[in-house]
Amino acid sequence: MLDRLVSEKLEEATVPYRQQGWKWVEATSERPEWMFNVPRVYPVEVELSDEVQAEYDALCQEHDELAEMINNEAEEEGAHERVDAINRRLDEISESKETYLAEDKARSGIVLYVNYHGKLEAAIGIIRNEDEAGDADDGENGNAPASVKAKDDTPKLTHPATLIEDLTAQKTAALRVELVHNPDVALAAVVHAMLLRVAYTGYVSEQSALRVSLSYERVEGSIKSPEKCKAVAEFESVQENYGHKIPGNPADLFEWCLAQSREELLLLLAYAAAHSVNAVEKKFTDRRSGIEQANQLGRALNVRMTDWFETTADSYFNHINRQSIALVVAEAKGEDASLSVKAAGKKTEAVLIADRLIVGTGWLPAPIRIASDPSAEANVEIDDDAQSLSMAAE
């Protein structure tokens, strides 16, 4: 019955999309991974009227002002509700700034699916293999296939493959020299290359000339309750905000990057680079040095993990054994406090006791802590020893 109800709800959600002229619309309860390996079509820009553009600019400014007030804990009553309303209106205006061509709709479709948070998402403009191959005239009824063209006898200049390789290698060398002396274009090119990997879903045919590699792995699959993770929710909000700025068609991205200020490009660089951060420790991993560098990164950013995680029954104690619970309480509150955990008859009782004792202490499990700098600690010990020897000598 549950499956049937879900199917009915999903089918209802496809109705408005089917009326928009797409070749096909599919609905599924889970995100299909295959859709990230196929090409897709993108919307084209539509110029807004002066009135709507003025409204959009004013809303963006108001949003930034409210967000700064909220971050500084100086917001007025109703600020969060106003931000939500602004985001909804910005989404509406952003959608009106772009439209899909009728010919693109006729050769692509939409996948509706339920995301990690139980919300319905739409992957628009997906082109399946059968969409590209199924519409060509197959030569029946006396017609020639669409792929067959009249023979062209016009002489054409051709180059041997070895000569092409030689000439393009020289072009590459020249581009490298010129790029060295133009940091602004270099910054735009790097941002362009990185955004191509993180700002667009599905297969992107546009490629960068820069061999800049960036990988983005979603962390929700490694989190037991991603919908409760503050950092996941915040990063999704950041992605949504940048989604309003970045052009919808990757073919327009490089020219757009060139038009941005250096300050804006640095913000975009940080945004793209953030996608590639990976400090996930899996059961079998050879990334020990990378994980330690994540601690260095955390120290450089002055990250306070207590702002993003609280040790509770749901987030931690339910997932470890009773002995470990007692050790945690002993570490955070002392050996005497752990006696009550050891005396508990069942694990559920031990979890409740630990939850009550640890709340508000700021204690964090070791894997989620930003580890301190061991070299800095060693230097402190050396300085302390040196000071002791100096005092003894005096």
Short mmCIF file of C-alpha atoms in Angstrom, two decimals:
data_model
loop_
_atom_site.label_atom_id
_atom_site.label_comp_id
_atom_site.label_asym_id
_atom_site.label_seq_id
_atom_site.Cartn_x
_atom_site.Cartn_y
_atom_site.Cartn_z
CA MET A 1 0.00 0.00 0.00
CA LEU A 2 2.87 2.35 0.85
CA ASP A 3 4.55 1.70 -2.52
CA ARG A 4 1.26 2.33 -4.29
CA LEU A 5 0.70 5.62 -2.45
CA VAL A 6 4.24 6.77 -3.27
CA SER A 7 3.76 5.85 -6.94
CA GLU A 8 0.49 7.76 -7.08
CA LYS A 9 2.05 10.86 -5.52
CA LEU A 10 5.00 10.72 -7.90
CA GLU A 11 2.69 10.32 -10.88
CA GLU A 12 0.72 13.38 -9.76
CA ALA A 13 3.95 15.36 -9.63
CA THR A 14 4.74 14.52 -13.27
CA VAL A 15 1.51 16.09 -14.60
CA PRO A 16 2.69 19.74 -14.85
CA TYR A 17 5.94 18.64 -16.49
CA ARG A 18 4.13 16.53 -19.06
CA GLN A 19 2.18 19.63 -20.07
CA GLN A 20 5.38 21.56 -20.82
CA GLY A 21 6.26 19.64 -24.00
CA TRP A 22 9.06 17.37 -22.81
CA LYS A 23 9.62 14.17 -24.76
CA TRP A 24 9.32 12.03 -21.63
CA VAL A 25 8.91 12.35 -17.85
CA GLU A 26 9.88 9.61 -15.38
CA ALA A 27 9.33 9.44 -11.62
CA THR A 28 11.18 7.26 -9.14
CA SER A 29 11.43 7.01 -5.36
CA GLU A 30 15.27 7.03 -5.49
CA ARG A 31 17.80 9.11 -7.38
CA PRO A 32 19.00 7.08 -10.40
CA GLU A 33 22.78 7.15 -10.68
CA TRP A 34 22.74 6.63 -14.46
CA MET A 35 21.49 10.15 -15.07
CA PHE A 36 24.92 11.57 -14.07
CA ASN A 37 26.58 9.77 -16.99
CA VAL A 38 24.41 11.00 -19.85
CA PRO A 39 24.30 14.38 -21.63
CA ARG A 40 21.58 16.94 -21.05
CA VAL A 41 20.24 20.16 -22.52
CA TYR A 42 20.40 23.51 -20.74
CA PRO A 43 18.14 26.57 -20.72
CA VAL A 44 18.91 29.73 -22.66
CA GLU A 45 19.04 33.17 -21.07
CA VAL A 46 15.99 35.43 -21.27
CA GLU A 47 16.46 39.13 -20.54
CA LEU A 48 14.36 40.40 -17.66
CA SER A 49 12.32 43.57 -17.87
CA ASP A 50 13.79 46.64 -16.16
CA GLU A 51 11.13 46.42 -13.43
CA VAL A 52 11.77 42.76 -12.62
CA GLN A 53 15.57 43.22 -12.77
CA ALA A 54 15.29 46.09 -10.28
CA GLU A 55 13.20 43.89 -7.98
CA TYR A 56 15.76 41.08 -8.28
CA ASP A 57 18.68 43.38 -7.41
CA ALA A 58 16.82 44.87 -4.44
CA LEU A 59 15.91 41.42 -3.10
CA CYS A 60 19.52 40.23 -3.40
CA GLN A 61 20.74 43.24 -1.42
CA GLU A 62 18.06 42.77 1.24
CA HIS A 63 18.90 39.05 1.47
CA ASP A 64 22.59 39.77 2.04
CA GLU A 65 21.82 42.39 4.72
CA LEU A 66 19.46 40.05 6.57
CA ALA A 67 21.90 37.15 6.33
CA GLU A 68 24.67 39.30 7.84
CA MET A 69 22.36 40.37 10.69
CA ILE A 70 21.41 36.75 11.38
CA ASN A 71 25.05 35.64 11.37
CA ASN A 72 25.85 38.41 13.85
CA GLU A 73 22.84 37.40 15.99
CA ALA A 74 21.38 40.90 15.57
CA GLU A 75 18.34 40.00 13.49
CA GLU A 76 14.93 41.53 14.04
CA GLU A 77 11.77 39.51 14.64
CA GLY A 78 10.60 37.76 11.51
CA ALA A 79 14.01 37.97 9.77
CA HIS A 80 14.19 34.23 9.06
CA GLU A 81 10.66 34.23 7.59
CA ARG A 82 11.55 37.21 5.39
CA VAL A 83 14.69 35.44 4.14
CA ASP A 84 12.60 32.40 3.22
CA ALA A 85 10.14 34.59 1.34
CA ILE A 86 12.98 36.35 -0.50
CA ASN A 87 14.51 33.00 -1.50
CA ARG A 88 11.19 31.82 -2.92
CA ARG A 89 10.80 34.99 -4.97
CA LEU A 90 14.41 34.85 -6.17
CA ASP A 91 13.80 31.27 -7.30
CA GLU A 92 10.76 32.40 -9.27
CA ILE A 93 12.65 35.23 -10.95
CA SER A 94 15.67 33.00 -11.65
CA GLU A 95 13.44 30.45 -13.32
CA SER A 96 11.92 33.17 -15.50
CA LYS A 97 15.42 34.28 -16.58
CA GLU A 98 15.95 30.99 -18.37
CA THR A 99 13.85 28.91 -20.72
CA TYR A 100 14.28 25.67 -22.62
CA LEU A 101 13.99 25.70 -26.40
CA ALA A 102 11.15 23.69 -27.89
CA GLU A 103 13.55 21.62 -30.02
CA ASP A 104 15.55 20.73 -26.90
CA LYS A 105 12.42 19.65 -25.05
CA ALA A 106 11.49 17.45 -28.01
CA ARG A 107 14.71 15.41 -27.62
CA SER A 108 15.07 15.21 -23.84
CA GLY A 109 13.12 14.56 -20.68
CA ILE A 110 12.85 14.92 -16.91
CA VAL A 111 13.59 12.57 -14.03
CA LEU A 112 11.64 13.25 -10.83
CA TYR A 113 13.07 11.58 -7.72
CA VAL A 114 13.01 11.75 -3.93
CA ASN A 115 16.28 13.08 -2.46
CA TYR A 116 18.05 12.23 0.81
CA HIS A 117 15.82 14.61 2.74
CA GLY A 118 12.56 13.19 1.39
CA LYS A 119 11.99 16.14 -0.94
CA LEU A 120 11.06 15.87 -4.60
CA GLU A 121 13.73 17.00 -7.05
CA ALA A 122 13.66 17.30 -10.81
CA ALA A 123 16.63 16.59 -13.10
CA ILE A 124 15.70 18.52 -16.24
CA GLY A 125 16.90 18.08 -19.81
CA ILE A 126 18.24 14.52 -19.56
CA ILE A 127 19.13 12.94 -22.92
CA ARG A 128 19.03 9.15 -22.95
CA ASN A 129 20.79 7.06 -25.59
CA GLU A 130 17.48 6.17 -27.20
CA ASP A 131 16.59 9.88 -27.45
CA GLU A 132 19.63 10.52 -29.64
CA ALA A 133 19.32 7.39 -31.76
CA GLY A 134 15.56 6.88 -31.95
CA ASP A 135 14.45 9.88 -33.99
CA ALA A 136 16.67 9.51 -37.04
CA ASP A 137 14.95 8.43 -40.27
CA ASP A 138 15.92 4.80 -40.79
CA GLY A 139 15.56 4.84 -44.57
CA GLU A 140 12.14 3.20 -44.79
CA ASN A 141 9.55 4.39 -47.34
CA GLY A 142 12.32 5.15 -49.80
CA ASN A 143 13.88 7.94 -47.73
CA ALA A 144 17.63 8.10 -47.12
CA PRO A 145 18.77 8.03 -43.46
CA ALA A 146 19.26 11.49 -41.95
CA SER A 147 22.93 10.70 -41.29
CA VAL A 148 23.68 10.18 -44.98
CA LYS A 149 24.69 13.37 -46.78
CA ALA A 150 25.48 14.11 -50.38
CA LYS A 151 29.08 13.46 -51.30
CA ASP A 152 31.21 16.60 -51.19
CA ASP A 153 33.97 16.61 -53.82
CA THR A 154 35.34 20.03 -52.80
CA PRO A 155 39.11 19.83 -52.13
CA LYS A 156 39.96 20.18 -48.43
CA LEU A 157 43.20 21.02 -46.66
CA THR A 158 44.27 18.13 -44.44
CA HIS A 159 47.08 17.74 -41.92
CA PRO A 160 48.93 14.61 -40.82
CA ALA A 161 48.24 13.61 -37.22
CA THR A 162 51.90 14.08 -36.28
CA LEU A 163 51.87 17.64 -37.64
CA ILE A 164 48.66 18.43 -35.76
CA GLU A 165 50.26 17.18 -32.56
CA ASP A 166 53.37 19.28 -33.21
CA LEU A 167 51.48 22.49 -33.94
CA THR A 168 49.03 22.15 -31.04
CA ALA A 169 51.93 21.43 -28.66
CA GLN A 170 53.53 24.71 -29.72
CA LYS A 171 50.17 26.46 -29.23
CA THR A 172 49.98 24.96 -25.75
CA ALA A 173 53.46 26.27 -24.89
CA ALA A 174 52.49 29.76 -26.06
CA LEU A 175 49.26 29.69 -24.05
CA ARG A 176 51.20 28.66 -20.94
CA VAL A 177 53.64 31.56 -21.27
CA GLU A 178 50.85 34.10 -21.82
CA LEU A 179 48.79 32.71 -18.92
CA VAL A 180 51.76 33.06 -16.56
CA HIS A 181 51.71 36.82 -17.18
CA ASN A 182 47.94 37.26 -16.82
CA PRO A 183 46.82 36.18 -13.34
CA ASP A 184 43.30 37.55 -13.82
CA VAL A 185 42.60 35.31 -16.80
CA ALA A 186 44.38 32.44 -15.04
CA LEU A 187 42.09 32.84 -12.03
CA ALA A 188 39.01 32.91 -14.27
CA ALA A 189 40.22 29.83 -16.14
CA VAL A 190 40.83 27.85 -12.95
CA VAL A 191 37.44 28.82 -11.52
CA HIS A 192 35.83 27.86 -14.83
CA ALA A 193 37.49 24.45 -14.82
CA MET A 194 36.45 23.75 -11.24
CA LEU A 195 32.87 24.98 -11.59
CA LEU A 196 32.36 22.72 -14.61
CA ARG A 197 32.85 19.80 -12.23
CA VAL A 198 30.67 20.95 -9.34
CA ALA A 199 28.05 23.43 -10.58
CA TYR A 200 26.27 21.22 -13.11
CA THR A 201 24.59 17.87 -12.68
CA GLY A 202 24.78 15.09 -15.23
CA TYR A 203 27.21 14.73 -18.09
CA VAL A 204 28.71 18.07 -19.20
CA SER A 205 30.07 18.12 -22.74
CA GLU A 206 31.89 21.42 -22.15
CA GLN A 207 35.52 20.85 -21.14
CA SER A 208 38.30 23.11 -19.94
CA ALA A 209 41.67 23.41 -21.66
CA LEU A 210 43.21 23.36 -18.17
CA ARG A 211 43.93 19.91 -16.80
CA VAL A 212 42.71 20.93 -13.37
CA SER A 213 41.25 17.97 -11.53
CA LEU A 214 38.59 18.28 -8.84
CA SER A 215 36.42 15.51 -7.47
CA TYR A 216 33.23 16.01 -5.50
CA GLU A 217 31.83 13.16 -3.42
CA ARG A 218 28.52 13.60 -1.63
CA VAL A 219 28.85 12.85 2.08
CA GLU A 220 25.17 12.23 2.81
CA GLY A 221 25.57 8.52 2.10
CA SER A 222 28.11 8.24 4.94
CA ILE A 223 25.91 10.07 7.48
CA LYS A 224 23.29 8.07 9.36
CA SER A 225 20.82 10.98 9.53
CA PRO A 226 21.89 13.57 6.95
CA GLU A 227 18.64 15.49 7.37
CA LYS A 228 19.71 16.31 10.96
CA CYS A 229 23.23 17.45 10.07
CA LYS A 230 23.56 21.24 10.39
CA ALA A 231 26.60 21.40 8.10
CA VAL A 232 24.87 19.45 5.30
CA ALA A 233 21.87 21.80 5.47
CA GLU A 234 24.13 24.87 5.47
CA PHE A 235 26.16 23.66 2.47
CA GLU A 236 22.97 22.98 0.52
CA SER A 237 21.91 26.56 1.29
CA VAL A 238 25.25 27.85 -0.02
CA GLN A 239 24.84 25.80 -3.21
CA GLU A 240 21.36 27.19 -3.68
CA ASN A 241 22.59 30.78 -3.30
CA TYR A 242 25.41 30.31 -5.81
CA GLY A 243 22.96 28.60 -8.14
CA HIS A 244 21.29 31.99 -8.57
CA LYS A 245 24.56 33.50 -9.83
CA ILE A 246 26.16 30.85 -12.05
CA PRO A 247 24.78 30.65 -15.61
CA GLY A 248 22.56 27.67 -16.30
CA ASN A 249 24.36 26.68 -19.49
CA PRO A 250 27.99 25.53 -19.04
CA ALA A 251 28.78 26.86 -22.53
CA ASP A 252 28.30 30.39 -21.15
CA LEU A 253 30.42 29.83 -18.05
CA PHE A 254 33.87 30.91 -19.29
CA GLU A 255 32.73 34.27 -20.68
CA TRP A 256 30.79 34.81 -17.46
CA CYS A 257 33.89 34.07 -15.36
CA LEU A 258 35.95 36.56 -17.39
CA ALA A 259 33.38 39.24 -16.61
CA GLN A 260 33.63 38.75 -12.83
CA SER A 261 35.80 40.81 -10.52
CA ARG A 262 38.86 39.27 -8.89
CA GLU A 263 37.11 39.40 -5.51
CA GLU A 264 34.11 37.51 -6.88
CA LEU A 265 36.34 34.95 -8.58
CA LEU A 266 38.16 34.28 -5.32
CA LEU A 267 34.80 33.66 -3.62
CA LEU A 268 33.85 31.29 -6.43
CA LEU A 269 37.23 29.57 -6.15
CA ALA A 270 36.61 28.98 -2.45
CA TYR A 271 33.10 27.72 -3.24
CA ALA A 272 34.37 25.26 -5.84
CA ALA A 273 37.35 24.16 -3.73
CA ALA A 274 35.03 23.46 -0.78
CA HIS A 275 33.31 20.73 -2.81
CA SER A 276 36.56 18.78 -3.05
CA VAL A 277 37.27 18.67 0.71
CA ASN A 278 37.16 15.06 1.88
CA ALA A 279 38.03 14.04 5.44
CA VAL A 280 35.82 10.91 5.42
CA GLU A 281 37.51 7.88 6.99
CA LYS A 282 36.06 4.69 5.56
CA LYS A 283 36.71 1.14 6.72
CA PHE A 284 39.38 0.58 4.09
CA THR A 285 41.26 3.75 3.27
CA ASP A 286 44.78 4.74 2.28
CA ARG A 287 44.11 8.48 2.71
CA ARG A 288 45.78 8.91 6.11
CA SER A 289 47.92 11.86 5.00
CA GLY A 290 44.93 13.55 3.38
CA ILE A 291 42.89 13.11 6.54
CA GLU A 292 45.65 14.64 8.66
CA GLN A 293 45.83 17.56 6.23
CA ALA A 294 42.11 18.06 6.89
CA ASN A 295 43.05 18.79 10.51
CA GLN A 296 45.59 21.34 9.29
CA LEU A 297 42.85 22.88 7.16
CA GLY A 298 40.51 22.97 10.15
CA ARG A 299 43.12 24.71 12.29
CA ALA A 300 43.77 27.27 9.55
CA LEU A 301 40.02 27.95 9.32
CA ASN A 302 39.65 28.11 13.13
CA VAL A 303 36.81 25.61 12.90
CA ARG A 304 34.83 25.01 16.10
CA MET A 305 33.17 21.64 15.62
CA THR A 306 30.89 22.33 18.59
CA ASP A 307 29.11 24.81 16.31
CA TRP A 308 28.22 21.96 13.96
CA PHE A 309 27.87 18.87 16.13
CA GLU A 310 26.48 18.05 19.56
CA THR A 311 27.13 14.74 21.29
CA THR A 312 23.74 13.22 22.08
CA ALA A 313 22.06 9.84 22.29
CA ASP A 314 20.93 9.97 18.67
CA SER A 315 24.14 11.36 17.22
CA TYR A 316 26.59 9.19 19.16
CA PHE A 317 25.77 7.13 22.26
CA ASN A 318 23.26 4.84 20.54
CA HIS A 319 26.03 3.75 18.17
CA ILE A 320 28.70 2.63 20.69
CA ASN A 321 28.75 -0.12 23.33
CA ARG A 322 28.27 0.30 27.09
CA GLN A 323 31.97 0.10 27.89
CA SER A 324 32.72 2.89 25.44
CA ILE A 325 29.88 4.98 26.89
CA ALA A 326 31.43 4.66 30.36
CA LEU A 327 34.86 5.66 29.01
CA VAL A 328 33.37 8.73 27.34
CA VAL A 329 31.69 9.87 30.55
CA ALA A 330 34.90 9.25 32.50
CA GLU A 331 36.87 11.36 30.00
CA ALA A 332 34.36 14.20 29.99
CA LYS A 333 33.13 14.23 33.60
CA GLY A 334 35.55 12.09 35.61
CA GLU A 335 35.66 8.53 36.92
CA ASP A 336 33.02 9.14 39.61
CA ALA A 337 30.47 10.22 37.00
CA SER A 338 31.09 7.05 34.97
CA LEU A 339 30.04 4.84 37.89
CA SER A 340 26.38 5.61 37.23
CA VAL A 341 26.80 4.41 33.64
CA LYS A 342 28.51 1.22 34.77
CA ALA A 343 25.69 0.57 37.25
CA ALA A 344 22.98 0.89 34.59
CA GLY A 345 21.06 -2.33 34.00
CA LYS A 346 20.59 -1.88 30.24
CA LYS A 347 22.31 -0.03 27.46
CA THR A 348 19.24 2.18 26.97
CA GLU A 349 19.63 3.36 30.57
CA ALA A 350 23.36 3.96 30.08
CA VAL A 351 22.60 6.03 26.95
CA LEU A 352 20.07 8.20 28.80
CA ILE A 353 22.50 8.78 31.69
CA ALA A 354 25.36 9.67 29.36
CA ASP A 355 23.13 11.94 27.31
CA ARG A 356 22.14 13.84 30.48
CA LEU A 357 25.71 14.10 31.78
CA ILE A 358 27.40 15.14 28.53
CA VAL A 359 24.87 17.67 27.24
CA GLY A 360 26.27 21.19 27.34
CA THR A 361 29.85 20.11 28.10
CA GLY A 362 31.11 20.53 24.53
CA TRP A 363 32.71 17.09 24.59
CA LEU A 364 33.26 15.66 21.08
CA PRO A 365 34.18 12.18 19.83
CA ALA A 366 37.78 11.98 18.63
CA PRO A 367 36.95 11.31 14.93
CA ILE A 368 35.01 14.57 14.60
CA ARG A 369 37.48 16.77 16.49
CA ILE A 370 39.92 19.07 14.74
CA ALA A 371 43.11 17.50 16.07
CA SER A 372 45.64 19.86 17.64
CA ASP A 373 49.00 20.47 15.98
CA PRO A 374 51.48 17.92 17.42
CA SER A 375 54.50 19.97 16.36
CA ALA A 376 53.11 23.04 18.14
CA GLU A 377 52.57 20.98 21.30
CA ALA A 378 56.14 19.68 21.08
CA ASN A 379 57.46 23.24 20.78
CA VAL A 380 55.45 24.27 23.84
CA GLU A 381 56.96 21.39 25.84
CA ILE A 382 60.47 22.33 24.72
CA ASP A 383 59.87 25.98 25.70
CA ASP A 384 58.53 24.89 29.10
CA ASP A 385 61.58 22.67 29.69
CA ALA A 386 63.92 25.46 28.65
CA GLN A 387 62.19 27.90 31.01
CA SER A 388 62.46 25.39 33.89
CA LEU A 389 66.18 24.88 33.29
CA SER A 390 66.70 28.64 33.16
CA MET A 391 64.90 29.16 36.46
CA ALA A 392 66.88 26.32 38.06
CA ALA A 393 70.16 27.85 36.89
CA GLU A 394 69.23 31.21 38.41
#
